[in-house]
Every structure is written in structure tokens, then in C-alpha cells.
Amino acid sequence: MQPEGNWITRAPSLHRKAILMAKVQDEAGHGLYLYSAAETLGVERDDLQELLHQGKHKYSSIFNYPTLSWADMGTIGWLVDGAAITNQVMLTRCSYGPYARAMVRICKEESFHQRQGYELLIRLCNGSPEQKAMAQDALDRWWWPSLMMFGPNDSDSTHSEQSMRWKIKRVSNDDLRQQFVDMTVPQADYLGLTIPDPELRWNPERGHYDFGEIDWEEFWRVVKGDGPMNRDRIEHKTRAWEEGAWVRAAASAHAAKRARSAA
């Protein structure tokens, strides 16, 4: 939510503002679904929040990059939410029911997010040269972080083997990343944008696109808390949690009052 939330007040039209607000609202709901799923394992939501504020609870590394232009809103929808769908569709069939059921709805809403992002980029790419250049700049900055969303290579993944054995994860990191690249390259061609990878080319023998090596040093640096926006994101999240304490207290008091009235 944070990378996009700061663009709500700067959206170029009321129509775009309404779309972005709806998307941010959806993303807040996704957090609620997943916290609810985690609670079925016996953990308290407040404990998870505290771990997040202390920097001990991991979240997607993609949120630690800045959003520098309006084109980023389209590119995040197209690439980041597109990568999320690629990751999450398999999770609708995972072995843990509460998680799988949450993912069904999340994937439906992420599909809307991906489509609105791509539609925004179509508008920019068919607009002025400056607008298309802004779209290309956003693609240049978000392409590699989007590929990083699938995690390390299978050979370097700590938990993949166990997750596959338990059927929580049903497709490997490398296979998911390949699916995403194969899906996205023709979409970039349609937009008239150039993917920033000189090694990208179709491999007829494999029936897939070959692509360059990810900067794994950057990946691990961001995952470990030293990305461009890591500190800002945690500070913002902690401040919002503290400033929203009165809302949680009021909601709890209201719920208790209703329970007493119904007794």
C-alpha cells in the first residue's frame, strides 16, 4: 500500500484517483485475509505486527523501492501485481485450507489490479513522447525487482524443498519466474517498450525466453533490510500503528458495548 498510497493525492484525474483508492483498499483487505489465516495457526495478530515493527518479520522486497512518477502506478499494476498473480494462483490449491481460500479472493482482485495498471500504461504509451518516456523509465526501474519477487534460485532457496514437500508451494521459484517472463515480454512488445535486459531473447529449443542474471547482491541486501526504502517503510508502518491506537480502542469498546446489549 505505501508505494502507491502517496500517489492518491497526486493522481491526474478523479477517475484515476478512484481507481487507485479502490486498489489500496483491496490491498488492505488482503492483509486482513492473510493475518486471519495466520491466526488459525495460533499466533496473535498484534504479535505479528510487533515483529514487523522490529524488523524481524519479512515482507515482499518489492515494497522497498520508491515510486518516482505516475507511470510507476501503472508499472506496479502490470509487473508487480502480475508477478503476484503468477505466484499466488498456485497457492489457491495449496495444502493449508485457510491460506488457499484467502488466495482465491486475493487472486481475483489482483487480476483487476494488473489490468488497470496495464491499461494505464497503454494510455501513456499512446500519449505524448514524454509520457511514453516516463513509462519506459518506470519499466527500466521495476523490471528486475519484479523478477526478484519470485525469490532466490531454487538451488539457493532455504524453504522451497520443504514447502514443496508439504504442498504449500506447488511450483518452483525458477519455473514461476520463467512463466512470468514468457507472459510479460509480448505485453511489453505491444506497449512498444523495451525490457532492460540485453540478454533477453526467444529460445526456440526450450520454447521459452532466455533472460539475464538477476543482481542477487541487491536482492539479498534489500531482503536483509538495506534497500532504498526499508527504513522509511517500517517507520511509516510503526507510526501509523501508534497513531491508530485510538481507532482500535474505540472499535473494541464499541464491539464490547454491542455484546453487552445483545446479552
mmCIF file with all atom_site columns, C-alpha atoms in Angstrom, residues 7-171:
data_model
loop_
_atom_site.group_PDB
_atom_site.id
_atom_site.type_symbol
_atom_site.label_atom_id
_atom_site.label_alt_id
_atom_site.label_comp_id
_atom_site.label_asym_id
_atom_site.label_entity_id
_atom_site.label_seq_id
_atom_site.pdbx_PDB_ins_code
_atom_site.Cartn_x
_atom_site.Cartn_y
_atom_site.Cartn_z
_atom_site.occupancy
_atom_site.B_iso_or_equiv
_atom_site.pdbx_formal_charge
_atom_site.auth_seq_id
_atom_site.auth_comp_id
_atom_site.auth_asym_id
_atom_site.auth_atom_id
_atom_site.pdbx_PDB_model_num
ATOM 1   C CA . TRP A 1 7   ? 0.115   8.973   -5.171  1.00 0.00 ? 7   TRP A CA 1
ATOM 2   C CA . ILE A 1 8   ? -3.583  9.121   -4.273  1.00 0.00 ? 8   ILE A CA 1
ATOM 3   C CA . THR A 1 9   ? -3.467  12.889  -3.754  1.00 0.00 ? 9   THR A CA 1
ATOM 4   C CA . ARG A 1 10  ? -1.387  13.335  -6.915  1.00 0.00 ? 10  ARG A CA 1
ATOM 5   C CA . ALA A 1 11  ? -3.467  11.272  -9.337  1.00 0.00 ? 11  ALA A CA 1
ATOM 6   C CA . PRO A 1 12  ? -4.023  13.191  -12.601 1.00 0.00 ? 12  PRO A CA 1
ATOM 7   C CA . SER A 1 13  ? -7.827  12.858  -12.550 1.00 0.00 ? 13  SER A CA 1
ATOM 8   C CA . LEU A 1 14  ? -10.702 11.977  -10.266 1.00 0.00 ? 14  LEU A CA 1
ATOM 9   C CA . HIS A 1 15  ? -11.195 8.772   -12.271 1.00 0.00 ? 15  HIS A CA 1
ATOM 10  C CA . ARG A 1 16  ? -7.602  7.660   -11.688 1.00 0.00 ? 16  ARG A CA 1
ATOM 11  C CA . LYS A 1 17  ? -7.807  8.642   -8.036  1.00 0.00 ? 17  LYS A CA 1
ATOM 12  C CA . ALA A 1 18  ? -10.912 6.491   -7.542  1.00 0.00 ? 18  ALA A CA 1
ATOM 13  C CA . ILE A 1 19  ? -9.210  3.501   -9.209  1.00 0.00 ? 19  ILE A CA 1
ATOM 14  C CA . LEU A 1 20  ? -6.101  3.875   -7.064  1.00 0.00 ? 20  LEU A CA 1
ATOM 15  C CA . MET A 1 21  ? -8.138  4.260   -3.867  1.00 0.00 ? 21  MET A CA 1
ATOM 16  C CA . ALA A 1 22  ? -10.056 1.089   -4.706  1.00 0.00 ? 22  ALA A CA 1
ATOM 17  C CA . LYS A 1 23  ? -6.805  -0.757  -5.267  1.00 0.00 ? 23  LYS A CA 1
ATOM 18  C CA . VAL A 1 24  ? -5.265  0.418   -1.982  1.00 0.00 ? 24  VAL A CA 1
ATOM 19  C CA . GLN A 1 25  ? -8.455  -0.627  -0.199  1.00 0.00 ? 25  GLN A CA 1
ATOM 20  C CA . ASP A 1 26  ? -8.188  -4.078  -1.780  1.00 0.00 ? 26  ASP A CA 1
ATOM 21  C CA . GLU A 1 27  ? -4.584  -4.398  -0.632  1.00 0.00 ? 27  GLU A CA 1
ATOM 22  C CA . ALA A 1 28  ? -5.571  -3.544  2.940   1.00 0.00 ? 28  ALA A CA 1
ATOM 23  C CA . GLY A 1 29  ? -8.150  -6.316  2.705   1.00 0.00 ? 29  GLY A CA 1
ATOM 24  C CA . HIS A 1 30  ? -5.503  -8.761  1.503   1.00 0.00 ? 30  HIS A CA 1
ATOM 25  C CA . GLY A 1 31  ? -3.519  -8.062  4.640   1.00 0.00 ? 31  GLY A CA 1
ATOM 26  C CA . LEU A 1 32  ? -6.582  -8.801  6.759   1.00 0.00 ? 32  LEU A CA 1
ATOM 27  C CA . TYR A 1 33  ? -7.214  -12.096 4.948   1.00 0.00 ? 33  TYR A CA 1
ATOM 28  C CA . LEU A 1 34  ? -3.637  -13.251 5.486   1.00 0.00 ? 34  LEU A CA 1
ATOM 29  C CA . TYR A 1 35  ? -3.457  -12.168 9.113   1.00 0.00 ? 35  TYR A CA 1
ATOM 30  C CA . SER A 1 36  ? -6.693  -14.071 9.687   1.00 0.00 ? 36  SER A CA 1
ATOM 31  C CA . ALA A 1 37  ? -5.171  -17.150 8.065   1.00 0.00 ? 37  ALA A CA 1
ATOM 32  C CA . ALA A 1 38  ? -2.074  -16.801 10.264  1.00 0.00 ? 38  ALA A CA 1
ATOM 33  C CA . GLU A 1 39  ? -4.262  -16.584 13.379  1.00 0.00 ? 39  GLU A CA 1
ATOM 34  C CA . THR A 1 40  ? -5.640  -20.051 12.667  1.00 0.00 ? 40  THR A CA 1
ATOM 35  C CA . LEU A 1 41  ? -2.125  -21.314 13.478  1.00 0.00 ? 41  LEU A CA 1
ATOM 36  C CA . GLY A 1 42  ? -2.419  -19.888 16.996  1.00 0.00 ? 42  GLY A CA 1
ATOM 37  C CA . VAL A 1 43  ? -0.434  -16.666 16.598  1.00 0.00 ? 43  VAL A CA 1
ATOM 38  C CA . GLU A 1 44  ? -1.825  -13.298 17.702  1.00 0.00 ? 44  GLU A CA 1
ATOM 39  C CA . ARG A 1 45  ? -2.129  -10.541 15.126  1.00 0.00 ? 45  ARG A CA 1
ATOM 40  C CA . ASP A 1 46  ? -0.619  -7.973  17.493  1.00 0.00 ? 46  ASP A CA 1
ATOM 41  C CA . ASP A 1 47  ? 2.442   -10.193 17.921  1.00 0.00 ? 47  ASP A CA 1
ATOM 42  C CA . LEU A 1 48  ? 2.925   -10.317 14.149  1.00 0.00 ? 48  LEU A CA 1
ATOM 43  C CA . GLN A 1 49  ? 2.647   -6.529  13.982  1.00 0.00 ? 49  GLN A CA 1
ATOM 44  C CA . GLU A 1 50  ? 5.269   -6.154  16.697  1.00 0.00 ? 50  GLU A CA 1
ATOM 45  C CA . LEU A 1 51  ? 7.660   -8.460  14.839  1.00 0.00 ? 51  LEU A CA 1
ATOM 46  C CA . LEU A 1 52  ? 7.137   -6.366  11.702  1.00 0.00 ? 52  LEU A CA 1
ATOM 47  C CA . HIS A 1 53  ? 7.879   -3.128  13.541  1.00 0.00 ? 53  HIS A CA 1
ATOM 48  C CA . GLN A 1 54  ? 11.051  -4.638  14.993  1.00 0.00 ? 54  GLN A CA 1
ATOM 49  C CA . GLY A 1 55  ? 12.248  -5.661  11.542  1.00 0.00 ? 55  GLY A CA 1
ATOM 50  C CA . LYS A 1 56  ? 12.037  -9.361  12.409  1.00 0.00 ? 56  LYS A CA 1
ATOM 51  C CA . HIS A 1 57  ? 9.050   -10.166 10.204  1.00 0.00 ? 57  HIS A CA 1
ATOM 52  C CA . LYS A 1 58  ? 9.771   -10.305 6.462   1.00 0.00 ? 58  LYS A CA 1
ATOM 53  C CA . TYR A 1 59  ? 7.573   -8.822  3.762   1.00 0.00 ? 59  TYR A CA 1
ATOM 54  C CA . SER A 1 60  ? 7.900   -8.669  -0.011  1.00 0.00 ? 60  SER A CA 1
ATOM 55  C CA . SER A 1 61  ? 11.135  -6.951  -1.039  1.00 0.00 ? 61  SER A CA 1
ATOM 56  C CA . ILE A 1 62  ? 9.316   -5.124  -3.846  1.00 0.00 ? 62  ILE A CA 1
ATOM 57  C CA . PHE A 1 63  ? 7.801   -2.683  -1.352  1.00 0.00 ? 63  PHE A CA 1
ATOM 58  C CA . ASN A 1 64  ? 11.253  -1.304  -0.562  1.00 0.00 ? 64  ASN A CA 1
ATOM 59  C CA . TYR A 1 65  ? 11.610  0.572   -3.847  1.00 0.00 ? 65  TYR A CA 1
ATOM 60  C CA . PRO A 1 66  ? 10.462  4.188   -4.363  1.00 0.00 ? 66  PRO A CA 1
ATOM 61  C CA . THR A 1 67  ? 7.667   5.316   -6.681  1.00 0.00 ? 67  THR A CA 1
ATOM 62  C CA . LEU A 1 68  ? 9.090   8.256   -8.608  1.00 0.00 ? 68  LEU A CA 1
ATOM 63  C CA . SER A 1 69  ? 6.427   9.012   -11.222 1.00 0.00 ? 69  SER A CA 1
ATOM 64  C CA . TRP A 1 70  ? 2.785   8.432   -12.078 1.00 0.00 ? 70  TRP A CA 1
ATOM 65  C CA . ALA A 1 71  ? 3.903   5.793   -14.593 1.00 0.00 ? 71  ALA A CA 1
ATOM 66  C CA . ASP A 1 72  ? 5.072   3.731   -11.626 1.00 0.00 ? 72  ASP A CA 1
ATOM 67  C CA . MET A 1 73  ? 1.417   3.242   -10.675 1.00 0.00 ? 73  MET A CA 1
ATOM 68  C CA . GLY A 1 74  ? 0.780   1.548   -13.996 1.00 0.00 ? 74  GLY A CA 1
ATOM 69  C CA . THR A 1 75  ? 4.020   -0.418  -13.936 1.00 0.00 ? 75  THR A CA 1
ATOM 70  C CA . ILE A 1 76  ? 3.382   -1.701  -10.415 1.00 0.00 ? 76  ILE A CA 1
ATOM 71  C CA . GLY A 1 77  ? -0.053  -2.864  -11.501 1.00 0.00 ? 77  GLY A CA 1
ATOM 72  C CA . TRP A 1 78  ? 1.297   -4.517  -14.630 1.00 0.00 ? 78  TRP A CA 1
ATOM 73  C CA . LEU A 1 79  ? 4.520   -6.066  -13.329 1.00 0.00 ? 79  LEU A CA 1
ATOM 74  C CA . VAL A 1 80  ? 4.295   -6.282  -9.539  1.00 0.00 ? 80  VAL A CA 1
ATOM 75  C CA . ASP A 1 81  ? 0.679   -7.407  -9.402  1.00 0.00 ? 81  ASP A CA 1
ATOM 76  C CA . GLY A 1 82  ? 1.287   -9.591  -12.444 1.00 0.00 ? 82  GLY A CA 1
ATOM 77  C CA . ALA A 1 83  ? 4.141   -11.290 -10.605 1.00 0.00 ? 83  ALA A CA 1
ATOM 78  C CA . ALA A 1 84  ? 1.936   -11.598 -7.521  1.00 0.00 ? 84  ALA A CA 1
ATOM 79  C CA . ILE A 1 85  ? -0.774  -13.373 -9.537  1.00 0.00 ? 85  ILE A CA 1
ATOM 80  C CA . THR A 1 86  ? 1.815   -15.740 -11.028 1.00 0.00 ? 86  THR A CA 1
ATOM 81  C CA . ASN A 1 87  ? 2.990   -16.540 -7.508  1.00 0.00 ? 87  ASN A CA 1
ATOM 82  C CA . GLN A 1 88  ? -0.435  -16.783 -5.916  1.00 0.00 ? 88  GLN A CA 1
ATOM 83  C CA . VAL A 1 89  ? -2.563  -18.748 -8.367  1.00 0.00 ? 89  VAL A CA 1
ATOM 84  C CA . MET A 1 90  ? -0.800  -21.964 -7.352  1.00 0.00 ? 90  MET A CA 1
ATOM 85  C CA . LEU A 1 91  ? -1.437  -21.080 -3.695  1.00 0.00 ? 91  LEU A CA 1
ATOM 86  C CA . THR A 1 92  ? -5.197  -21.368 -4.238  1.00 0.00 ? 92  THR A CA 1
ATOM 87  C CA . ARG A 1 93  ? -4.508  -25.124 -4.415  1.00 0.00 ? 93  ARG A CA 1
ATOM 88  C CA . CYS A 1 94  ? -2.055  -25.322 -1.527  1.00 0.00 ? 94  CYS A CA 1
ATOM 89  C CA . SER A 1 95  ? -2.481  -27.836 1.283   1.00 0.00 ? 95  SER A CA 1
ATOM 90  C CA . TYR A 1 96  ? -3.465  -25.337 4.014   1.00 0.00 ? 96  TYR A CA 1
ATOM 91  C CA . GLY A 1 97  ? -7.141  -24.507 3.654   1.00 0.00 ? 97  GLY A CA 1
ATOM 92  C CA . PRO A 1 98  ? -7.352  -21.051 5.299   1.00 0.00 ? 98  PRO A CA 1
ATOM 93  C CA . TYR A 1 99  ? -4.428  -19.831 3.203   1.00 0.00 ? 99  TYR A CA 1
ATOM 94  C CA . ALA A 1 100 ? -5.778  -21.353 -0.018  1.00 0.00 ? 100 ALA A CA 1
ATOM 95  C CA . ARG A 1 101 ? -9.248  -19.864 0.499   1.00 0.00 ? 101 ARG A CA 1
ATOM 96  C CA . ALA A 1 102 ? -7.806  -16.407 1.162   1.00 0.00 ? 102 ALA A CA 1
ATOM 97  C CA . MET A 1 103 ? -5.811  -16.649 -2.056  1.00 0.00 ? 103 MET A CA 1
ATOM 98  C CA . VAL A 1 104 ? -8.909  -17.309 -4.169  1.00 0.00 ? 104 VAL A CA 1
ATOM 99  C CA . ARG A 1 105 ? -10.280 -13.857 -3.484  1.00 0.00 ? 105 ARG A CA 1
ATOM 100 C CA . ILE A 1 106 ? -6.873  -12.194 -3.485  1.00 0.00 ? 106 ILE A CA 1
ATOM 101 C CA . CYS A 1 107 ? -6.138  -13.524 -6.987  1.00 0.00 ? 107 CYS A CA 1
ATOM 102 C CA . LYS A 1 108 ? -9.443  -12.198 -8.321  1.00 0.00 ? 108 LYS A CA 1
ATOM 103 C CA . GLU A 1 109 ? -8.679  -8.729  -7.002  1.00 0.00 ? 109 GLU A CA 1
ATOM 104 C CA . GLU A 1 110 ? -5.059  -8.822  -8.148  1.00 0.00 ? 110 GLU A CA 1
ATOM 105 C CA . SER A 1 111 ? -6.333  -9.561  -11.640 1.00 0.00 ? 111 SER A CA 1
ATOM 106 C CA . PHE A 1 112 ? -8.177  -6.221  -11.560 1.00 0.00 ? 112 PHE A CA 1
ATOM 107 C CA . HIS A 1 113 ? -5.028  -4.511  -10.284 1.00 0.00 ? 113 HIS A CA 1
ATOM 108 C CA . GLN A 1 114 ? -2.929  -5.952  -13.102 1.00 0.00 ? 114 GLN A CA 1
ATOM 109 C CA . ARG A 1 115 ? -5.450  -4.961  -15.768 1.00 0.00 ? 115 ARG A CA 1
ATOM 110 C CA . GLN A 1 116 ? -5.855  -1.378  -14.547 1.00 0.00 ? 116 GLN A CA 1
ATOM 111 C CA . GLY A 1 117 ? -2.077  -0.980  -14.421 1.00 0.00 ? 117 GLY A CA 1
ATOM 112 C CA . TYR A 1 118 ? -1.642  -2.245  -17.966 1.00 0.00 ? 118 TYR A CA 1
ATOM 113 C CA . GLU A 1 119 ? -4.490  -0.037  -19.203 1.00 0.00 ? 119 GLU A CA 1
ATOM 114 C CA . LEU A 1 120 ? -2.817  2.981   -17.606 1.00 0.00 ? 120 LEU A CA 1
ATOM 115 C CA . LEU A 1 121 ? 0.411   2.161   -19.453 1.00 0.00 ? 121 LEU A CA 1
ATOM 116 C CA . ILE A 1 122 ? -1.458  1.750   -22.755 1.00 0.00 ? 122 ILE A CA 1
ATOM 117 C CA . ARG A 1 123 ? -2.734  5.300   -22.289 1.00 0.00 ? 123 ARG A CA 1
ATOM 118 C CA . LEU A 1 124 ? 0.742   6.633   -21.519 1.00 0.00 ? 124 LEU A CA 1
ATOM 119 C CA . CYS A 1 125 ? 2.396   4.754   -24.383 1.00 0.00 ? 125 CYS A CA 1
ATOM 120 C CA . ASN A 1 126 ? -0.169  6.111   -26.825 1.00 0.00 ? 126 ASN A CA 1
ATOM 121 C CA . GLY A 1 127 ? 0.163   9.624   -25.443 1.00 0.00 ? 127 GLY A CA 1
ATOM 122 C CA . SER A 1 128 ? 2.920   12.172  -25.849 1.00 0.00 ? 128 SER A CA 1
ATOM 123 C CA . PRO A 1 129 ? 6.601   11.231  -26.309 1.00 0.00 ? 129 PRO A CA 1
ATOM 124 C CA . GLU A 1 130 ? 7.200   12.467  -22.760 1.00 0.00 ? 130 GLU A CA 1
ATOM 125 C CA . GLN A 1 131 ? 4.520   10.137  -21.397 1.00 0.00 ? 131 GLN A CA 1
ATOM 126 C CA . LYS A 1 132 ? 5.937   7.146   -23.243 1.00 0.00 ? 132 LYS A CA 1
ATOM 127 C CA . ALA A 1 133 ? 9.428   8.011   -21.986 1.00 0.00 ? 133 ALA A CA 1
ATOM 128 C CA . MET A 1 134 ? 8.040   8.116   -18.458 1.00 0.00 ? 134 MET A CA 1
ATOM 129 C CA . ALA A 1 135 ? 6.558   4.620   -18.971 1.00 0.00 ? 135 ALA A CA 1
ATOM 130 C CA . GLN A 1 136 ? 9.899   3.315   -20.290 1.00 0.00 ? 136 GLN A CA 1
ATOM 131 C CA . ASP A 1 137 ? 11.731  4.791   -17.302 1.00 0.00 ? 137 ASP A CA 1
ATOM 132 C CA . ALA A 1 138 ? 9.322   3.056   -14.923 1.00 0.00 ? 138 ALA A CA 1
ATOM 133 C CA . LEU A 1 139 ? 9.823   -0.274  -16.716 1.00 0.00 ? 139 LEU A CA 1
ATOM 134 C CA . ASP A 1 140 ? 13.599  0.171   -16.522 1.00 0.00 ? 140 ASP A CA 1
ATOM 135 C CA . ARG A 1 141 ? 13.403  0.585   -12.745 1.00 0.00 ? 141 ARG A CA 1
ATOM 136 C CA . TRP A 1 142 ? 10.794  -2.052  -11.902 1.00 0.00 ? 142 TRP A CA 1
ATOM 137 C CA . TRP A 1 143 ? 11.703  -4.949  -14.225 1.00 0.00 ? 143 TRP A CA 1
ATOM 138 C CA . TRP A 1 144 ? 14.466  -6.526  -12.171 1.00 0.00 ? 144 TRP A CA 1
ATOM 139 C CA . PRO A 1 145 ? 12.821  -6.009  -8.762  1.00 0.00 ? 145 PRO A CA 1
ATOM 140 C CA . SER A 1 146 ? 9.726   -7.714  -10.210 1.00 0.00 ? 146 SER A CA 1
ATOM 141 C CA . LEU A 1 147 ? 11.793  -10.757 -11.185 1.00 0.00 ? 147 LEU A CA 1
ATOM 142 C CA . MET A 1 148 ? 13.208  -10.783 -7.660  1.00 0.00 ? 148 MET A CA 1
ATOM 143 C CA . MET A 1 149 ? 9.673   -11.245 -6.275  1.00 0.00 ? 149 MET A CA 1
ATOM 144 C CA . PHE A 1 150 ? 9.902   -14.957 -7.077  1.00 0.00 ? 150 PHE A CA 1
ATOM 145 C CA . GLY A 1 151 ? 12.708  -15.396 -4.581  1.00 0.00 ? 151 GLY A CA 1
ATOM 146 C CA . PRO A 1 152 ? 16.191  -16.855 -4.973  1.00 0.00 ? 152 PRO A CA 1
ATOM 147 C CA . ASN A 1 153 ? 17.076  -19.546 -7.467  1.00 0.00 ? 153 ASN A CA 1
ATOM 148 C CA . ASP A 1 154 ? 15.789  -22.961 -6.416  1.00 0.00 ? 154 ASP A CA 1
ATOM 149 C CA . SER A 1 155 ? 19.315  -24.095 -5.606  1.00 0.00 ? 155 SER A CA 1
ATOM 150 C CA . ASP A 1 156 ? 19.659  -21.220 -3.094  1.00 0.00 ? 156 ASP A CA 1
ATOM 151 C CA . SER A 1 157 ? 16.162  -21.286 -1.596  1.00 0.00 ? 157 SER A CA 1
ATOM 152 C CA . THR A 1 158 ? 16.099  -22.258 2.084   1.00 0.00 ? 158 THR A CA 1
ATOM 153 C CA . HIS A 1 159 ? 12.465  -23.271 2.378   1.00 0.00 ? 159 HIS A CA 1
ATOM 154 C CA . SER A 1 160 ? 11.353  -24.304 -1.129  1.00 0.00 ? 160 SER A CA 1
ATOM 155 C CA . GLU A 1 161 ? 12.076  -28.004 -0.765  1.00 0.00 ? 161 GLU A CA 1
ATOM 156 C CA . GLN A 1 162 ? 10.110  -28.322 2.468   1.00 0.00 ? 162 GLN A CA 1
ATOM 157 C CA . SER A 1 163 ? 7.261   -26.136 1.180   1.00 0.00 ? 163 SER A CA 1
ATOM 158 C CA . MET A 1 164 ? 7.013   -28.274 -1.962  1.00 0.00 ? 164 MET A CA 1
ATOM 159 C CA . ARG A 1 165 ? 7.008   -31.451 0.116   1.00 0.00 ? 165 ARG A CA 1
ATOM 160 C CA . TRP A 1 166 ? 4.182   -30.125 2.288   1.00 0.00 ? 166 TRP A CA 1
ATOM 161 C CA . LYS A 1 167 ? 2.380   -28.897 -0.872  1.00 0.00 ? 167 LYS A CA 1
ATOM 162 C CA . ILE A 1 168 ? 2.193   -25.355 0.424   1.00 0.00 ? 168 ILE A CA 1
ATOM 163 C CA . LYS A 1 169 ? 4.226   -24.371 -2.621  1.00 0.00 ? 169 LYS A CA 1
ATOM 164 C CA . ARG A 1 170 ? 3.410   -26.286 -5.787  1.00 0.00 ? 170 ARG A CA 1
ATOM 165 C CA . VAL A 1 171 ? 5.675   -24.673 -8.411  1.00 0.00 ? 171 VAL A CA 1
#
